[in-house]
């Protein structure tokens, strides 16, 4: 038999291709097989979460309430401590004497005291204006102010909250 000659073809070569390295988690998930035991354990964990979630929520809420109550107890205890310290101060005769001298201007018989008023103001009142020792009259026409409020209240359609009081001093 005669051999039939085939046309010659180039031979293909196998060249290794570098693929990006797969992360470990992806490889683990790819190789993960779900068995009956794993499925039953997963169902038990889900059931336990469903059963325990409401009681866990209640536990967390109660812990928050306990923390809030502990904070209120701490604040109340601070108030009690402050009041106890105040009682202790008022039990001291020297403190009572100092308070009577400072607040009520009490003095012992024979003591000479001086009361200095406004030593830091240097002749100025609260508004920064000079203090006068002369009697002054006011610049308000009180009759006109009274009549204007009566007329305005009687003739206006505004509500009482919208009405303004008359300005004085001008």
JSON list of C-alpha atoms in Angstrom, two decimals:
[
{"chain": "A", "resi": 1, "resn": "UNK", "atom": "CA", "xyz": [0.00, 0.00, 0.00]},
{"chain": "A", "resi": 2, "resn": "UNK", "atom": "CA", "xyz": [1.05, 3.26, -0.88]},
{"chain": "A", "resi": 3, "resn": "UNK", "atom": "CA", "xyz": [1.12, 5.89, 1.68]},
{"chain": "A", "resi": 4, "resn": "UNK", "atom": "CA", "xyz": [-0.74, 9.09, 1.07]},
{"chain": "A", "resi": 5, "resn": "UNK", "atom": "CA", "xyz": [1.29, 12.02, 1.87]},
{"chain": "A", "resi": 6, "resn": "UNK", "atom": "CA", "xyz": [-0.41, 14.75, 3.87]},
{"chain": "A", "resi": 7, "resn": "UNK", "atom": "CA", "xyz": [0.46, 18.35, 3.51]},
{"chain": "A", "resi": 8, "resn": "UNK", "atom": "CA", "xyz": [2.80, 19.47, 6.23]},
{"chain": "A", "resi": 9, "resn": "UNK", "atom": "CA", "xyz": [1.39, 21.79, 8.79]},
{"chain": "A", "resi": 10, "resn": "UNK", "atom": "CA", "xyz": [3.11, 23.87, 11.29]},
{"chain": "A", "resi": 11, "resn": "UNK", "atom": "CA", "xyz": [2.99, 22.49, 14.66]},
{"chain": "A", "resi": 12, "resn": "UNK", "atom": "CA", "xyz": [1.37, 24.62, 17.37]},
{"chain": "A", "resi": 13, "resn": "UNK", "atom": "CA", "xyz": [3.22, 25.20, 20.57]},
{"chain": "A", "resi": 14, "resn": "UNK", "atom": "CA", "xyz": [1.80, 25.34, 24.02]},
{"chain": "A", "resi": 15, "resn": "UNK", "atom": "CA", "xyz": [2.83, 28.58, 25.67]},
{"chain": "A", "resi": 16, "resn": "UNK", "atom": "CA", "xyz": [2.14, 29.00, 29.42]},
{"chain": "A", "resi": 17, "resn": "UNK", "atom": "CA", "xyz": [-0.11, 31.97, 30.16]},
{"chain": "A", "resi": 18, "resn": "UNK", "atom": "CA", "xyz": [0.26, 33.83, 33.45]},
{"chain": "A", "resi": 19, "resn": "UNK", "atom": "CA", "xyz": [-3.19, 34.33, 35.00]},
{"chain": "A", "resi": 20, "resn": "UNK", "atom": "CA", "xyz": [-3.68, 36.79, 37.86]},
{"chain": "A", "resi": 21, "resn": "UNK", "atom": "CA", "xyz": [-3.44, 35.11, 41.23]},
{"chain": "A", "resi": 22, "resn": "UNK", "atom": "CA", "xyz": [-6.81, 34.26, 42.71]},
{"chain": "A", "resi": 23, "resn": "UNK", "atom": "CA", "xyz": [-7.51, 35.56, 46.23]},
{"chain": "A", "resi": 24, "resn": "UNK", "atom": "CA", "xyz": [-7.68, 32.97, 48.98]},
{"chain": "A", "resi": 25, "resn": "UNK", "atom": "CA", "xyz": [-11.32, 33.68, 49.77]},
{"chain": "A", "resi": 26, "resn": "UNK", "atom": "CA", "xyz": [-12.35, 33.19, 46.15]},
{"chain": "A", "resi": 27, "resn": "UNK", "atom": "CA", "xyz": [-10.45, 29.90, 46.04]},
{"chain": "A", "resi": 28, "resn": "UNK", "atom": "CA", "xyz": [-12.08, 28.80, 49.28]},
{"chain": "A", "resi": 29, "resn": "UNK", "atom": "CA", "xyz": [-15.56, 29.69, 47.99]},
{"chain": "A", "resi": 30, "resn": "UNK", "atom": "CA", "xyz": [-14.90, 27.91, 44.72]},
{"chain": "A", "resi": 31, "resn": "UNK", "atom": "CA", "xyz": [-13.91, 24.75, 46.57]},
{"chain": "A", "resi": 32, "resn": "UNK", "atom": "CA", "xyz": [-16.71, 25.01, 49.15]},
{"chain": "A", "resi": 33, "resn": "UNK", "atom": "CA", "xyz": [-19.11, 22.11, 49.11]},
{"chain": "A", "resi": 34, "resn": "UNK", "atom": "CA", "xyz": [-22.34, 22.29, 51.09]},
{"chain": "A", "resi": 35, "resn": "UNK", "atom": "CA", "xyz": [-22.88, 19.04, 52.89]},
{"chain": "A", "resi": 36, "resn": "UNK", "atom": "CA", "xyz": [-25.94, 18.00, 54.85]},
{"chain": "A", "resi": 37, "resn": "UNK", "atom": "CA", "xyz": [-24.14, 18.59, 58.15]},
{"chain": "A", "resi": 38, "resn": "UNK", "atom": "CA", "xyz": [-23.02, 22.08, 57.13]},
{"chain": "A", "resi": 39, "resn": "UNK", "atom": "CA", "xyz": [-26.54, 22.92, 55.96]},
{"chain": "A", "resi": 40, "resn": "UNK", "atom": "CA", "xyz": [-28.08, 21.73, 59.24]},
{"chain": "A", "resi": 41, "resn": "UNK", "atom": "CA", "xyz": [-25.54, 23.70, 61.28]},
{"chain": "A", "resi": 42, "resn": "UNK", "atom": "CA", "xyz": [-26.26, 26.81, 59.21]},
{"chain": "A", "resi": 43, "resn": "UNK", "atom": "CA", "xyz": [-29.99, 26.36, 59.84]},
{"chain": "A", "resi": 44, "resn": "UNK", "atom": "CA", "xyz": [-29.35, 25.93, 63.59]},
{"chain": "A", "resi": 45, "resn": "UNK", "atom": "CA", "xyz": [-27.32, 29.17, 63.70]},
{"chain": "A", "resi": 46, "resn": "UNK", "atom": "CA", "xyz": [-30.06, 31.08, 61.83]},
{"chain": "A", "resi": 47, "resn": "UNK", "atom": "CA", "xyz": [-32.74, 29.64, 64.14]},
{"chain": "A", "resi": 48, "resn": "UNK", "atom": "CA", "xyz": [-30.69, 30.60, 67.21]},
{"chain": "A", "resi": 49, "resn": "UNK", "atom": "CA", "xyz": [-30.35, 34.16, 65.89]},
{"chain": "A", "resi": 50, "resn": "UNK", "atom": "CA", "xyz": [-34.09, 34.38, 65.26]},
{"chain": "A", "resi": 51, "resn": "UNK", "atom": "CA", "xyz": [-34.87, 33.11, 68.76]},
{"chain": "A", "resi": 52, "resn": "UNK", "atom": "CA", "xyz": [-32.26, 35.19, 70.58]},
{"chain": "A", "resi": 53, "resn": "UNK", "atom": "CA", "xyz": [-32.61, 38.50, 68.67]},
{"chain": "A", "resi": 54, "resn": "UNK", "atom": "CA", "xyz": [-35.66, 39.83, 70.60]},
{"chain": "A", "resi": 55, "resn": "UNK", "atom": "CA", "xyz": [-34.16, 39.01, 73.97]},
{"chain": "A", "resi": 56, "resn": "UNK", "atom": "CA", "xyz": [-30.84, 40.52, 72.89]},
{"chain": "A", "resi": 57, "resn": "UNK", "atom": "CA", "xyz": [-32.70, 43.70, 71.86]},
{"chain": "A", "resi": 58, "resn": "UNK", "atom": "CA", "xyz": [-34.42, 43.79, 75.24]},
{"chain": "A", "resi": 59, "resn": "UNK", "atom": "CA", "xyz": [-31.07, 43.29, 76.97]},
{"chain": "A", "resi": 60, "resn": "UNK", "atom": "CA", "xyz": [-29.50, 46.20, 75.07]},
{"chain": "A", "resi": 61, "resn": "UNK", "atom": "CA", "xyz": [-32.48, 48.49, 75.82]},
{"chain": "A", "resi": 62, "resn": "UNK", "atom": "CA", "xyz": [-32.34, 47.59, 79.51]},
{"chain": "A", "resi": 63, "resn": "UNK", "atom": "CA", "xyz": [-28.60, 48.30, 79.60]},
{"chain": "A", "resi": 64, "resn": "UNK", "atom": "CA", "xyz": [-29.27, 51.74, 78.09]},
{"chain": "A", "resi": 65, "resn": "UNK", "atom": "CA", "xyz": [-31.96, 52.41, 80.69]},
{"chain": "A", "resi": 66, "resn": "UNK", "atom": "CA", "xyz": [-29.63, 51.29, 83.47]},
{"chain": "A", "resi": 67, "resn": "UNK", "atom": "CA", "xyz": [-26.91, 53.61, 82.16]},
{"chain": "A", "resi": 68, "resn": "UNK", "atom": "CA", "xyz": [-29.36, 56.54, 82.05]},
{"chain": "A", "resi": 69, "resn": "UNK", "atom": "CA", "xyz": [-30.58, 55.79, 85.57]},
{"chain": "A", "resi": 70, "resn": "UNK", "atom": "CA", "xyz": [-27.01, 55.49, 86.86]},
{"chain": "A", "resi": 71, "resn": "UNK", "atom": "CA", "xyz": [-26.26, 58.89, 85.33]},
{"chain": "A", "resi": 72, "resn": "UNK", "atom": "CA", "xyz": [-29.31, 60.43, 87.03]},
{"chain": "A", "resi": 73, "resn": "UNK", "atom": "CA", "xyz": [-28.27, 58.83, 90.33]},
{"chain": "A", "resi": 74, "resn": "UNK", "atom": "CA", "xyz": [-24.77, 60.29, 89.89]},
{"chain": "A", "resi": 75, "resn": "UNK", "atom": "CA", "xyz": [-26.22, 63.77, 89.24]},
{"chain": "A", "resi": 76, "resn": "UNK", "atom": "CA", "xyz": [-28.54, 63.46, 92.23]},
{"chain": "A", "resi": 77, "resn": "UNK", "atom": "CA", "xyz": [-25.61, 62.36, 94.39]},
{"chain": "A", "resi": 78, "resn": "UNK", "atom": "CA", "xyz": [-23.65, 65.44, 93.27]},
{"chain": "A", "resi": 79, "resn": "UNK", "atom": "CA", "xyz": [-26.62, 67.61, 94.26]},
{"chain": "A", "resi": 80, "resn": "UNK", "atom": "CA", "xyz": [-26.80, 65.87, 97.64]},
{"chain": "A", "resi": 81, "resn": "UNK", "atom": "CA", "xyz": [-23.06, 66.39, 98.14]},
{"chain": "A", "resi": 82, "resn": "UNK", "atom": "CA", "xyz": [-23.39, 70.08, 97.27]},
{"chain": "A", "resi": 83, "resn": "UNK", "atom": "CA", "xyz": [-26.29, 70.52, 99.68]},
{"chain": "A", "resi": 84, "resn": "UNK", "atom": "CA", "xyz": [-24.43, 68.63, 102.40]},
{"chain": "A", "resi": 85, "resn": "UNK", "atom": "CA", "xyz": [-21.45, 70.94, 101.93]},
{"chain": "A", "resi": 86, "resn": "UNK", "atom": "CA", "xyz": [-23.81, 73.92, 102.10]},
{"chain": "A", "resi": 87, "resn": "UNK", "atom": "CA", "xyz": [-25.29, 72.59, 105.37]},
{"chain": "A", "resi": 88, "resn": "UNK", "atom": "CA", "xyz": [-21.79, 72.12, 106.77]},
{"chain": "A", "resi": 89, "resn": "UNK", "atom": "CA", "xyz": [-20.89, 75.71, 105.83]},
{"chain": "A", "resi": 90, "resn": "UNK", "atom": "CA", "xyz": [-24.02, 77.10, 107.47]},
{"chain": "A", "resi": 91, "resn": "UNK", "atom": "CA", "xyz": [-23.25, 75.07, 110.59]},
{"chain": "A", "resi": 92, "resn": "UNK", "atom": "CA", "xyz": [-20.01, 77.03, 111.01]},
{"chain": "A", "resi": 93, "resn": "UNK", "atom": "CA", "xyz": [-20.52, 80.22, 113.11]},
{"chain": "A", "resi": 94, "resn": "UNK", "atom": "CA", "xyz": [-17.68, 81.99, 111.28]},
{"chain": "A", "resi": 95, "resn": "UNK", "atom": "CA", "xyz": [-19.44, 81.45, 107.93]},
{"chain": "A", "resi": 96, "resn": "UNK", "atom": "CA", "xyz": [-22.72, 82.75, 109.32]},
{"chain": "A", "resi": 97, "resn": "UNK", "atom": "CA", "xyz": [-20.94, 85.82, 110.66]},
{"chain": "A", "resi": 98, "resn": "UNK", "atom": "CA", "xyz": [-19.24, 86.44, 107.31]},
{"chain": "A", "resi": 99, "resn": "UNK", "atom": "CA", "xyz": [-22.54, 86.11, 105.45]},
{"chain": "A", "resi": 100, "resn": "UNK", "atom": "CA", "xyz": [-24.28, 88.52, 107.86]},
{"chain": "A", "resi": 101, "resn": "UNK", "atom": "CA", "xyz": [-21.48, 91.06, 107.35]},
{"chain": "A", "resi": 102, "resn": "UNK", "atom": "CA", "xyz": [-21.40, 90.69, 103.54]},
{"chain": "A", "resi": 103, "resn": "UNK", "atom": "CA", "xyz": [-25.09, 90.33, 102.72]},
{"chain": "A", "resi": 104, "resn": "UNK", "atom": "CA", "xyz": [-26.84, 92.24, 105.49]},
{"chain": "A", "resi": 105, "resn": "UNK", "atom": "CA", "xyz": [-24.07, 94.70, 106.42]},
{"chain": "A", "resi": 106, "resn": "UNK", "atom": "CA", "xyz": [-24.24, 93.66, 110.09]},
{"chain": "A", "resi": 107, "resn": "UNK", "atom": "CA", "xyz": [-21.49, 94.89, 112.38]},
{"chain": "A", "resi": 108, "resn": "UNK", "atom": "CA", "xyz": [-20.60, 94.37, 116.00]},
{"chain": "A", "resi": 109, "resn": "UNK", "atom": "CA", "xyz": [-21.30, 97.23, 118.39]},
{"chain": "A", "resi": 110, "resn": "UNK", "atom": "CA", "xyz": [-18.38, 99.61, 118.34]},
{"chain": "A", "resi": 111, "resn": "UNK", "atom": "CA", "xyz": [-17.15, 98.59, 114.86]},
{"chain": "A", "resi": 112, "resn": "UNK", "atom": "CA", "xyz": [-16.73, 101.33, 112.30]},
{"chain": "A", "resi": 113, "resn": "UNK", "atom": "CA", "xyz": [-17.47, 100.29, 108.72]},
{"chain": "A", "resi": 114, "resn": "UNK", "atom": "CA", "xyz": [-17.35, 102.12, 105.43]},
{"chain": "A", "resi": 115, "resn": "UNK", "atom": "CA", "xyz": [-19.50, 101.27, 102.44]},
{"chain": "A", "resi": 116, "resn": "UNK", "atom": "CA", "xyz": [-17.93, 102.33, 99.14]},
{"chain": "A", "resi": 117, "resn": "UNK", "atom": "CA", "xyz": [-20.40, 102.44, 96.28]},
{"chain": "A", "resi": 118, "resn": "UNK", "atom": "CA", "xyz": [-19.31, 102.32, 92.67]},
{"chain": "A", "resi": 119, "resn": "UNK", "atom": "CA", "xyz": [-15.58, 102.72, 93.19]},
{"chain": "A", "resi": 120, "resn": "UNK", "atom": "CA", "xyz": [-14.79, 101.01, 89.89]},
{"chain": "A", "resi": 121, "resn": "UNK", "atom": "CA", "xyz": [-17.21, 103.05, 87.72]},
{"chain": "A", "resi": 122, "resn": "UNK", "atom": "CA", "xyz": [-15.55, 106.49, 88.15]},
{"chain": "A", "resi": 123, "resn": "UNK", "atom": "CA", "xyz": [-18.77, 108.53, 87.93]},
{"chain": "A", "resi": 124, "resn": "UNK", "atom": "CA", "xyz": [-20.55, 106.51, 85.22]},
{"chain": "A", "resi": 125, "resn": "UNK", "atom": "CA", "xyz": [-23.90, 104.74, 85.50]},
{"chain": "A", "resi": 126, "resn": "UNK", "atom": "CA", "xyz": [-24.70, 101.34, 83.97]},
{"chain": "A", "resi": 127, "resn": "UNK", "atom": "CA", "xyz": [-25.22, 102.79, 80.50]},
{"chain": "A", "resi": 128, "resn": "UNK", "atom": "CA", "xyz": [-21.88, 104.58, 80.54]},
{"chain": "A", "resi": 129, "resn": "UNK", "atom": "CA", "xyz": [-23.45, 108.01, 81.02]},
{"chain": "A", "resi": 130, "resn": "UNK", "atom": "CA", "xyz": [-22.15, 110.41, 83.69]},
{"chain": "A", "resi": 131, "resn": "UNK", "atom": "CA", "xyz": [-24.03, 110.40, 86.98]},
{"chain": "A", "resi": 132, "resn": "UNK", "atom": "CA", "xyz": [-25.65, 113.71, 87.81]},
{"chain": "A", "resi": 133, "resn": "UNK", "atom": "CA", "xyz": [-26.43, 114.95, 91.31]},
{"chain": "A", "resi": 134, "resn": "UNK", "atom": "CA", "xyz": [-29.14, 117.30, 90.00]},
{"chain": "A", "resi": 135, "resn": "UNK", "atom": "CA", "xyz": [-32.81, 116.41, 89.84]},
{"chain": "A", "resi": 136, "resn": "UNK", "atom": "CA", "xyz": [-33.98, 115.82, 86.29]},
{"chain": "A", "resi": 137, "resn": "UNK", "atom": "CA", "xyz": [-37.42, 115.61, 84.77]},
{"chain": "A", "resi": 138, "resn": "UNK", "atom": "CA", "xyz": [-38.46, 112.91, 82.38]},
{"chain": "A", "resi": 139, "resn": "UNK", "atom": "CA", "xyz": [-39.06, 113.65, 78.73]},
{"chain": "A", "resi": 140, "resn": "UNK", "atom": "CA", "xyz": [-42.16, 111.42, 78.43]},
{"chain": "A", "resi": 141, "resn": "UNK", "atom": "CA", "xyz": [-45.63, 112.79, 77.80]},
{"chain": "A", "resi": 142, "resn": "UNK", "atom": "CA", "xyz": [-47.50, 110.09, 79.69]},
{"chain": "A", "resi": 143, "resn": "UNK", "atom": "CA", "xyz": [-50.95, 111.47, 78.88]},
{"chain": "A", "resi": 144, "resn": "UNK", "atom": "CA", "xyz": [-50.29, 111.28, 75.15]},
{"chain": "A", "resi": 145, "resn": "UNK", "atom": "CA", "xyz": [-48.81, 107.77, 75.52]},
{"chain": "A", "resi": 146, "resn": "UNK", "atom": "CA", "xyz": [-51.87, 106.57, 77.45]},
{"chain": "A", "resi": 147, "resn": "UNK", "atom": "CA", "xyz": [-54.33, 108.06, 74.95]},
{"chain": "A", "resi": 148, "resn": "UNK", "atom": "CA", "xyz": [-52.42, 106.69, 71.97]},
{"chain": "A", "resi": 149, "resn": "UNK", "atom": "CA", "xyz": [-52.56, 103.16, 73.38]},
{"chain": "A", "resi": 150, "resn": "UNK", "atom": "CA", "xyz": [-56.29, 103.47, 74.00]},
{"chain": "A", "resi": 151, "resn": "UNK", "atom": "CA", "xyz": [-56.95, 104.78, 70.46]},
{"chain": "A", "resi": 152, "resn": "UNK", "atom": "CA", "xyz": [-54.65, 102.22, 68.87]},
{"chain": "A", "resi": 153, "resn": "UNK", "atom": "CA", "xyz": [-56.23, 99.31, 70.75]},
{"chain": "A", "resi": 154, "resn": "UNK", "atom": "CA", "xyz": [-59.73, 100.48, 69.86]},
{"chain": "A", "resi": 155, "resn": "UNK", "atom": "CA", "xyz": [-59.19, 101.27, 66.19]},
{"chain": "A", "resi": 156, "resn": "UNK", "atom": "CA", "xyz": [-56.82, 98.54, 65.02]},
{"chain": "A", "resi": 157, "resn": "UNK", "atom": "CA", "xyz": [-57.57, 95.18, 63.42]},
{"chain": "A", "resi": 158, "resn": "UNK", "atom": "CA", "xyz": [-54.30, 93.68, 64.72]},
{"chain": "A", "resi": 159, "resn": "UNK", "atom": "CA", "xyz": [-54.25, 90.95, 67.34]},
{"chain": "A", "resi": 160, "resn": "UNK", "atom": "CA", "xyz": [-52.93, 91.80, 70.82]},
{"chain": "A", "resi": 161, "resn": "UNK", "atom": "CA", "xyz": [-49.73, 89.87, 70.08]},
{"chain": "A", "resi": 162, "resn": "UNK", "atom": "CA", "xyz": [-49.04, 92.09, 67.06]},
{"chain": "A", "resi": 163, "resn": "UNK", "atom": "CA", "xyz": [-49.43, 95.35, 68.98]},
{"chain": "A", "resi": 164, "resn": "UNK", "atom": "CA", "xyz": [-46.30, 97.00, 70.38]},
{"chain": "A", "resi": 165, "resn": "UNK", "atom": "CA", "xyz": [-46.03, 99.00, 73.58]},
{"chain": "A", "resi": 166, "resn": "UNK", "atom": "CA", "xyz": [-45.30, 102.73, 73.11]},
{"chain": "A", "resi": 167, "resn": "UNK", "atom": "CA", "xyz": [-41.66, 103.75, 73.24]},
{"chain": "A", "resi": 168, "resn": "UNK", "atom": "CA", "xyz": [-40.66, 105.99, 76.13]},
{"chain": "A", "resi": 169, "resn": "UNK", "atom": "CA", "xyz": [-38.04, 108.69, 76.26]},
{"chain": "A", "resi": 170, "resn": "UNK", "atom": "CA", "xyz": [-38.48, 110.11, 72.81]}
]
